[in-house]
XYZ file of C-alpha atoms in Angstrom:
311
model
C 10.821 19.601 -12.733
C 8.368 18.610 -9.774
C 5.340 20.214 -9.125
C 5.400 23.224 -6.871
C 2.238 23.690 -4.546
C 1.193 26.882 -6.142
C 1.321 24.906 -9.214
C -0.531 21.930 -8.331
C -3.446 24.571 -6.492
C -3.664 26.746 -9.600
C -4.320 23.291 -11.816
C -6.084 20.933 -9.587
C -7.398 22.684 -6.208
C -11.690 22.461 -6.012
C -12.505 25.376 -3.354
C -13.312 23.976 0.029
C -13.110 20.365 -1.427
C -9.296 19.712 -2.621
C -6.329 21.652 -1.765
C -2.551 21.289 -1.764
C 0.099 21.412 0.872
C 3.479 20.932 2.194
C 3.420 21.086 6.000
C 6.497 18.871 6.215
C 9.053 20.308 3.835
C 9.973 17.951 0.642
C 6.169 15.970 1.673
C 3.839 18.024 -0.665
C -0.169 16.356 -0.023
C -3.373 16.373 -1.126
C -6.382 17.126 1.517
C -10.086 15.851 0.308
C -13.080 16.871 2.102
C -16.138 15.805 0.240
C -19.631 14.919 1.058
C -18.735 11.873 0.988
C -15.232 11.233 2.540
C -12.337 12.857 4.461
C -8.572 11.529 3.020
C -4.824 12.965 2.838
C -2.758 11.665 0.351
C 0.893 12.338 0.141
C 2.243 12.878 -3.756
C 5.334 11.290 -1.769
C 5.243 7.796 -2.498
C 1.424 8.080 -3.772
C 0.707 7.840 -0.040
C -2.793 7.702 1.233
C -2.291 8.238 4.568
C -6.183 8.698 6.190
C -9.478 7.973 4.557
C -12.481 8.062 6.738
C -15.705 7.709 4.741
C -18.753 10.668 5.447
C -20.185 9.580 9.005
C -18.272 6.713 10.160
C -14.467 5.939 11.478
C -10.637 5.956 10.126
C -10.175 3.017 7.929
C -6.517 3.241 8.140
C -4.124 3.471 10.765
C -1.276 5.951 10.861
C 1.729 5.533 13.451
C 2.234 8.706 15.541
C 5.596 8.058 15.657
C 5.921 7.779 11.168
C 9.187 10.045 10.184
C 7.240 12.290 7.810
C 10.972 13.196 5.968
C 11.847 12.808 2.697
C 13.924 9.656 2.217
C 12.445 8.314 4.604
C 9.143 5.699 4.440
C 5.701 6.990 5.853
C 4.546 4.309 8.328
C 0.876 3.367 8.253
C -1.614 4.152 5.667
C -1.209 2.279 2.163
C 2.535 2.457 1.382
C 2.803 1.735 -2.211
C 5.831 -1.147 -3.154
C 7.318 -1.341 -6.123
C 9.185 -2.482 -8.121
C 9.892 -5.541 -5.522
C 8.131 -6.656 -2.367
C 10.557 -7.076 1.268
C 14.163 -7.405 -0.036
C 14.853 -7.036 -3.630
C 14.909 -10.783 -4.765
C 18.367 -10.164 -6.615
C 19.650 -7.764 -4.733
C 22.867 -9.622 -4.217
C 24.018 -9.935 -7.721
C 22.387 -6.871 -8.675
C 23.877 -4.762 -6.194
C 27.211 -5.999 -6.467
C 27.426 -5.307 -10.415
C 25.951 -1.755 -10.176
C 27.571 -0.566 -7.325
C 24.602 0.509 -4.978
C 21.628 -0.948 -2.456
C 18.293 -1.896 -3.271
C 16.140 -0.184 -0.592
C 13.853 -2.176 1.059
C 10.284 -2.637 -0.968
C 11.286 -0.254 -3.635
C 11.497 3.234 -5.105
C 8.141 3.861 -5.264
C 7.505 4.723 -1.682
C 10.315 7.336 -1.255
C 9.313 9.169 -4.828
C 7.069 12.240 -5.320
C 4.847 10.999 -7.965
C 3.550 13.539 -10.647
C -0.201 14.573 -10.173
C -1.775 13.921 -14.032
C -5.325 14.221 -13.207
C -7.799 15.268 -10.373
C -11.614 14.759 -10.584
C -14.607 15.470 -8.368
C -18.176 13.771 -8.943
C -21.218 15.699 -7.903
C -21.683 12.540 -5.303
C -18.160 13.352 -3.986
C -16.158 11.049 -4.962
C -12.543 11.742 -6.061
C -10.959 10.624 -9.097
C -6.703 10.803 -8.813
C -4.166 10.083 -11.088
C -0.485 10.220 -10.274
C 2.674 8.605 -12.309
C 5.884 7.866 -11.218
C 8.840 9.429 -12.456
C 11.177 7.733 -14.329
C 13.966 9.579 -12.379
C 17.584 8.844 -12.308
C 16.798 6.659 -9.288
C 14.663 4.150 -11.321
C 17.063 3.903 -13.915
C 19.925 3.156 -11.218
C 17.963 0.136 -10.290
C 17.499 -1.139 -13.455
C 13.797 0.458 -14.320
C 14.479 2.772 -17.180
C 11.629 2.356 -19.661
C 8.405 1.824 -17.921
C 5.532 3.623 -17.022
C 3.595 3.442 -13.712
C 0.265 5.113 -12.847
C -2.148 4.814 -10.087
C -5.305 5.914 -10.059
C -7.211 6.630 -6.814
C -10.872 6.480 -6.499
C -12.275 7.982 -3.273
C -15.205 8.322 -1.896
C -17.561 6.014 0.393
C -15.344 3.033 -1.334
C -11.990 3.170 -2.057
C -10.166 2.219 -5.359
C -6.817 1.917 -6.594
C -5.220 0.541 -9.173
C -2.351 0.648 -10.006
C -0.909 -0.022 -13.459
C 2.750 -1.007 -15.297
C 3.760 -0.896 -18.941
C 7.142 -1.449 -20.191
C 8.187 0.701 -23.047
C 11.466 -1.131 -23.339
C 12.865 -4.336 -26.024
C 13.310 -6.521 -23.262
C 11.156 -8.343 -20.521
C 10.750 -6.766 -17.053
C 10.519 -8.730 -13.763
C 8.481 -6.807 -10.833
C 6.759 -7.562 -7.745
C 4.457 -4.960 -6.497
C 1.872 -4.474 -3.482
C -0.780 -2.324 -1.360
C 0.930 -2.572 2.369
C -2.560 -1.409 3.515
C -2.591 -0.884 7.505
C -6.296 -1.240 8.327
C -7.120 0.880 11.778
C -9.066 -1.935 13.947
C -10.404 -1.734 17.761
C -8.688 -4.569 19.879
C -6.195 -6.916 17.558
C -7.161 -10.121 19.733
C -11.269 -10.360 18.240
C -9.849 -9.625 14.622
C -10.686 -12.147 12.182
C -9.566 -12.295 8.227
C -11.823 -14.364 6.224
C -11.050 -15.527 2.827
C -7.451 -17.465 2.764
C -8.865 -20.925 3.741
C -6.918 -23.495 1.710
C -4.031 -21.083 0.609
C -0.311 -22.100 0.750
C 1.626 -19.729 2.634
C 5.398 -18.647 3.425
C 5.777 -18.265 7.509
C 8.498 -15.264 7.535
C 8.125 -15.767 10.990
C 8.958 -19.719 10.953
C 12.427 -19.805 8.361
C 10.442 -19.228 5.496
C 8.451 -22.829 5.996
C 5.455 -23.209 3.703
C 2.151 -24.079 5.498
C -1.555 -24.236 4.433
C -4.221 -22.130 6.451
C -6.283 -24.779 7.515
C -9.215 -22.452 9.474
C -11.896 -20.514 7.721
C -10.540 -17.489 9.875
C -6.994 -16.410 10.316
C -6.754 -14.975 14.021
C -4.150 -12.927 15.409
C -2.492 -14.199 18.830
C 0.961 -13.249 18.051
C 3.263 -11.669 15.672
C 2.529 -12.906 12.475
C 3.565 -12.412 8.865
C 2.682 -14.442 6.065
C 2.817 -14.550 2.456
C -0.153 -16.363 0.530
C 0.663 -17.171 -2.885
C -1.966 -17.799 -5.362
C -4.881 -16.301 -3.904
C -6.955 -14.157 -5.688
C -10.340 -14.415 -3.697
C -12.158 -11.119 -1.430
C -11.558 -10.903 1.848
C -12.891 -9.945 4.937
C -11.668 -8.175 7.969
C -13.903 -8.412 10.940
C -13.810 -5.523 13.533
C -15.698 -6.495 16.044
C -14.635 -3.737 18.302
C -15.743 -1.499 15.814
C -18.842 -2.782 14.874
C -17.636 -2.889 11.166
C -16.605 -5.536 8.345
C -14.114 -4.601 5.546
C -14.279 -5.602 2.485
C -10.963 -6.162 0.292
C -11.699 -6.815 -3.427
C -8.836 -7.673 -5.311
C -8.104 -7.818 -9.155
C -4.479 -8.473 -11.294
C -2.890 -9.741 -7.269
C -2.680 -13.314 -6.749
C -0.481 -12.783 -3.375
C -1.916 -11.721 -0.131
C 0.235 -10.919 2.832
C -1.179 -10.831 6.265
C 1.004 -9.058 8.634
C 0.982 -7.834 12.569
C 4.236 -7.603 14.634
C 3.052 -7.878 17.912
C 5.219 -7.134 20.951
C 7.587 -9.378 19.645
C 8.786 -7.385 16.293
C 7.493 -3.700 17.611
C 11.218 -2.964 19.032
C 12.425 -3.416 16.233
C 10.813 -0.189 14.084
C 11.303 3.012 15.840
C 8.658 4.571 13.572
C 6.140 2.524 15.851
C 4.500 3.300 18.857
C 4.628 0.614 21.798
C 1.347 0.207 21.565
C 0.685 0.392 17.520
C 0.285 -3.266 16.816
C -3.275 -3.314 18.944
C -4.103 -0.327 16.755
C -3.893 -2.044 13.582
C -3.845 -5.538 10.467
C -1.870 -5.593 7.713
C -3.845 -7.208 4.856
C -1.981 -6.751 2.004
C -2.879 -7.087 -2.004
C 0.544 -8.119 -3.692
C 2.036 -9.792 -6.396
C 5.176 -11.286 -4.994
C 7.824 -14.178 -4.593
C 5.759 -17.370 -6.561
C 3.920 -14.362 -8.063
C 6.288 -11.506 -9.218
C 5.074 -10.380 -12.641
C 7.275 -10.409 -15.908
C 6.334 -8.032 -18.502
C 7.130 -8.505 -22.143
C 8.006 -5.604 -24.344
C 5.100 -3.257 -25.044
C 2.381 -5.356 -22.297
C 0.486 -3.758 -19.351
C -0.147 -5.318 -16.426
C -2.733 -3.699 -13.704
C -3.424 -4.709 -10.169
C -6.421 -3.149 -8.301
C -7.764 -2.958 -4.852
C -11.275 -2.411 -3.721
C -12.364 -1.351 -0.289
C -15.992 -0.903 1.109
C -17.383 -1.053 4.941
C -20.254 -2.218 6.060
C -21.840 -2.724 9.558
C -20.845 -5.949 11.690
């Protein structure tokens, strides 16, 4: 049975620190207020959806226009995708043999995860744990023995990791990724640092494969690209907002780089006209040349660190 709210406040509310609601019905959330950070994180889809550390500005950008209804993907924040990245890789055959549709990037996203654990440091910083169900859903798509968790740590830095073990007597293929919309100050002086040398898909040129040449990837039109085998930090530069973000990434050899400009903004209603100069997509992932198999009985864990510092 899912967690009610007056459940989840009885067992894991901290008095004027942590606290649980459901403003939009079948959307229950976690507020934080801490010395030091403010975040809301949505048990749907094991959503954070704002984290602003103590004293300086939103690190991630939320769409106005997001449909906050169940079934239906929160846009902005850090979705969570899993068990595949974009289109389910064998959808087709898949599909066709089970009689249903793969939703786009997964499950995961459109679940209510289970809270498991809740934690506050005297520094204020919040420990989270939340698992995802192995519902009825999973099992339609072919997921019925493993076990997902993702632990949030949050605070002036943000952690996550989030990690897969498969209980069952056969080898699981997943991709997975962090579809983290970064909140930045004028798209055109953006800069991500750290994907010099990579091989990349162009999604936006038929899928050709291309190496980033530059030391920094600017944005000066839609753009969304897949870089395989990369494992190195990165860097976001925001000039704009006087800041630098840090991405440190552990278990994710894919990074995807993402903006859709005026060009692709049409074509998601849950965007405002003027959302792509609000935010990047740098994304930790383990996808396409990367997707994980899991033999019986391993774990695999992928982990994201994020830190600000002045620019």
């Amino acid at each position: 049975m899912p967690q009610t709210i007056a459940e989840l406040n009885q067992k894991f509310a901290i008095r004027d620190h942590i606290t649980f609601t459901e403003d939009e019905p079948g959307l229950p959330k976690m507020r934080i207020a801490t010395a030091a950070s403010d975040a809301t994180l949505y048990l749907y889809g094991a959503h954070l959806t704002q984290w602003t550390p103590r004293g300086g500005n939103p690190v991630l950008y939320l769409s106005p226009k997001s449909a906050l209804a169940p079934g239906k993907a929160i846009r902005g924040g850090i979705p969570v995708l899993f068990p595949w990245f974009g289109p389910r890789w064998n959808a087709a055959e898949y599909d066709a043999a089970h009689g249903t549709t793969s939703p786009m990037h997964g499950f995961a996203r459109t679940t209510v995860w289970t809270v498991d654990r809740v934690h506050l440091d005297p520094t204020g910083e919040v420990e989270v744990t939340l698992s995802l169900p192995v519902d009825e859903q999973a099992k339609a798509f072919g997921y019925p023995d493993f076990h997902a968790t993702l632990e949030f740590r949050i605070g002036k830095e943000l952690h996550m990791t989030l990690t897969v073990t498969n209980r069952g007597k056969e080898a699981v293929a997943f991709e997975e990724g962090f579809h983290t919309y970064f909140a930045i100050g004028n798209i055109h002086a953006v800069r991500v640092l750290g994907l010099r040398g990579s091989t990349y898909i162009d999604k936006r040129d038929n899928l050709t494969r291309k190496v980033q040449r530059e030391t920094e990837l600017a944005f000066s039109r839609d753009v969304d690209q897949l870089h395989v085998n990369t494992s190195e930090p990165l860097v976001l530069q925001d000039p704009a907002n006087h800041r630098s973000i840090h991405i440190l990434k552990t278990g994710s050899q894919s990074t995807v780089v993402w903006n859709p400009w005026t060009v692709l903004t049409p074509n998601f209603p849950d965007l405002a006209e003027d959302s792509w100069e609000h935010f990047a997509c740098v994304e930790v992932v383990n996808a396409a040349d990367d997707r994980i198999t899991l033999q019986p009985g391993a774990t695999h864990g992928m982990a994201m660190a994020v830190s600000v510092t002045p620019l």
